[in-house]
Short mmCIF file of C-alpha atoms in Angstrom, two decimals:
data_model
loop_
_atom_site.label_atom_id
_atom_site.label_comp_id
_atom_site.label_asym_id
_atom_site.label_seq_id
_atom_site.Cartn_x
_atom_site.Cartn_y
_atom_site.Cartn_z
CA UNK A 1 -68.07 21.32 24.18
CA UNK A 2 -69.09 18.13 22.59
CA UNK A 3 -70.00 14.79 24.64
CA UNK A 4 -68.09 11.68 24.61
CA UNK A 5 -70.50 10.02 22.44
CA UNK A 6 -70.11 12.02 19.51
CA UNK A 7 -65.96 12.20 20.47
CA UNK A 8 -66.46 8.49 20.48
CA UNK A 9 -68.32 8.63 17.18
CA UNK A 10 -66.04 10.75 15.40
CA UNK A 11 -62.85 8.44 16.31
CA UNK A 12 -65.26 5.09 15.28
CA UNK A 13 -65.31 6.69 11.66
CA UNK A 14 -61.81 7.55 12.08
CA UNK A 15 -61.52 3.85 12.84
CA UNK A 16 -63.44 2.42 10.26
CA UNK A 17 -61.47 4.29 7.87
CA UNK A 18 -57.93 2.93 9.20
CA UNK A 19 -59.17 -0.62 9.15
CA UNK A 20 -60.50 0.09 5.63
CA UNK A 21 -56.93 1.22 4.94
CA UNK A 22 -55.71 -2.18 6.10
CA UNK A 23 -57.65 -4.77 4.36
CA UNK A 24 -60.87 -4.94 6.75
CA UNK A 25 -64.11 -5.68 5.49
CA UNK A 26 -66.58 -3.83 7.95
CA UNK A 27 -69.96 -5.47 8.18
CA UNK A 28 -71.40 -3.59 11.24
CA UNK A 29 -71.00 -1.11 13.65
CA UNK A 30 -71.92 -0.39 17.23
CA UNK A 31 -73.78 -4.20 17.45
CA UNK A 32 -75.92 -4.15 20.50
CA UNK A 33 -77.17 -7.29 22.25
CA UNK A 34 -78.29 -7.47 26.23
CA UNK A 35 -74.91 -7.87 26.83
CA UNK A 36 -73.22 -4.82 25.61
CA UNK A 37 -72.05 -3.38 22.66
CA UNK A 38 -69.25 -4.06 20.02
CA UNK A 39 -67.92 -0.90 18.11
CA UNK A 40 -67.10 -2.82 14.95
CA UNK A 41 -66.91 -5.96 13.20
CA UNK A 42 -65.59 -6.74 9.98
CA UNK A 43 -63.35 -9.29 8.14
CA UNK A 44 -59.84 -9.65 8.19
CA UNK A 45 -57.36 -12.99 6.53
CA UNK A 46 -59.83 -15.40 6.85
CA UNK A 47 -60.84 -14.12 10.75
CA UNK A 48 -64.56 -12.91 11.72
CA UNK A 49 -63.26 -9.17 14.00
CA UNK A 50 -64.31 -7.86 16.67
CA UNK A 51 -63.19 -4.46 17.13
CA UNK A 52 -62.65 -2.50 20.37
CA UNK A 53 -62.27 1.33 19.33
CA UNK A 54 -60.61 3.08 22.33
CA UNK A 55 -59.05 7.06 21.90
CA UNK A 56 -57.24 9.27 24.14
CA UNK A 57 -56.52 12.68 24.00
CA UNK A 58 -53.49 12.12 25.82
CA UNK A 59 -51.37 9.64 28.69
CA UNK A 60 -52.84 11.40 31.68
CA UNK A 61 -55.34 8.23 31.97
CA UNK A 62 -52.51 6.00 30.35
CA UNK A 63 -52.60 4.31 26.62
CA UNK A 64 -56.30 4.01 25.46
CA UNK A 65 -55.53 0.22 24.90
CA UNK A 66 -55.55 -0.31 29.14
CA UNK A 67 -59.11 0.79 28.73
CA UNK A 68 -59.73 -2.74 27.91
CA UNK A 69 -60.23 -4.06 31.20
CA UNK A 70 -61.19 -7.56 31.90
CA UNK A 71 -64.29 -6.40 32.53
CA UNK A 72 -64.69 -5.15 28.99
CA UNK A 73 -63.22 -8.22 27.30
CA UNK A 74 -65.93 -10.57 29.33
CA UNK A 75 -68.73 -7.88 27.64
CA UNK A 76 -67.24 -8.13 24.44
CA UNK A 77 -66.91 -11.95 24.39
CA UNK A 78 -70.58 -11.98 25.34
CA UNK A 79 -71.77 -9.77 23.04
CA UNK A 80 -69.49 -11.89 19.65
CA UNK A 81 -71.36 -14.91 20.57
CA UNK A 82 -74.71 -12.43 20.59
CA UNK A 83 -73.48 -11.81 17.01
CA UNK A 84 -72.61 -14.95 15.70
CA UNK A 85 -75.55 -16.26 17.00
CA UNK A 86 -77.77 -13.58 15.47
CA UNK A 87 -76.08 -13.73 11.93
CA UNK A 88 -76.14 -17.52 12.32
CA UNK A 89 -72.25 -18.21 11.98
CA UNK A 90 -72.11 -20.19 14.63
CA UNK A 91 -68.98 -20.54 17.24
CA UNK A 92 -66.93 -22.64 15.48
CA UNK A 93 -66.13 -19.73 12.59
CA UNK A 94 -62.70 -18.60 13.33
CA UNK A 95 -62.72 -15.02 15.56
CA UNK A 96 -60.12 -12.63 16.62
CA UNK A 97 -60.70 -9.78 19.19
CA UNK A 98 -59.04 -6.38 17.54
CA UNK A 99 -58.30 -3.02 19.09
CA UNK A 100 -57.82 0.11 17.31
CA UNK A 101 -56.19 2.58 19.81
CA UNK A 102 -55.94 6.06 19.09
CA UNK A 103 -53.85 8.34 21.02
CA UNK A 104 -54.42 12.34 20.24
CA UNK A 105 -53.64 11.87 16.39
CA UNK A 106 -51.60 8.68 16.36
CA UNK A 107 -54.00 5.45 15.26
CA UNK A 108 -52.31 1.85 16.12
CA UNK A 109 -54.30 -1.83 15.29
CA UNK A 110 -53.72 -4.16 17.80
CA UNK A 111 -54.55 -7.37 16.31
CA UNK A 112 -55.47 -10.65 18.52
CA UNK A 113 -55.41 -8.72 21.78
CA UNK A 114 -57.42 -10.72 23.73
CA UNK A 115 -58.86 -13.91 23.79
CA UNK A 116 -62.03 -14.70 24.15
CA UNK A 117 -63.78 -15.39 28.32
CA UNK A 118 -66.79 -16.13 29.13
#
């Protein structure tokens, strides 16, 4: 039986891929800073993303989107400015918070769905 890491890892590639598919840049994956991780970021129309990558095997636990809790969404946030910081962007480049959320087979981008909070 395999762990959730690498069932996280295979869905991240599975990810990548998708967002490949759709005109995303990917500069880096799984960015860690003290404040948590970020599963992807790349470029999309102009936008610096940040890229949630949540999977499901099925609706027991509901859509793998809920996952992203406000709890997460405060780690994320804190862990873009990590980035931006780090690759010296800065906060005034223009960001958007992405999911990917894949349910058993089915992959769906959910661009913009959070704002950033601090």
């Amino acid at each position: 039986m395999r762990n959730k890491r690498e069932i996280g890892s295979e869905h991240e590639k599975l990810a990548v891929e998708f967002l490949k598919d759709n005109g995303y840049i990917i500069h880096k994956q799984n960015f860690r800073s003290g404040s948590g991780e970020i599963d992807i970021i790349g470029e999309n129309e102009g936008y610096i993303c940040f890229i949630e990558v949540k999977y499901r095997a099925s609706l027991k636990d509901g859509y793998p989107e809920e996952a992203v809790d406000f709890r997460k969404i405060k780690k994320i946030s804190r862990t873009a400015l990590a980035y931006l910081n780090y690759s010296k962007l800065g906060e005034a480049v223009p960001c958007r918070f992405d999911v990917v959320s894949i349910l058993a087979d089915d992959i769906k981008l959910i661009k913009n769905a959070f704002e950033m909070n601090i």
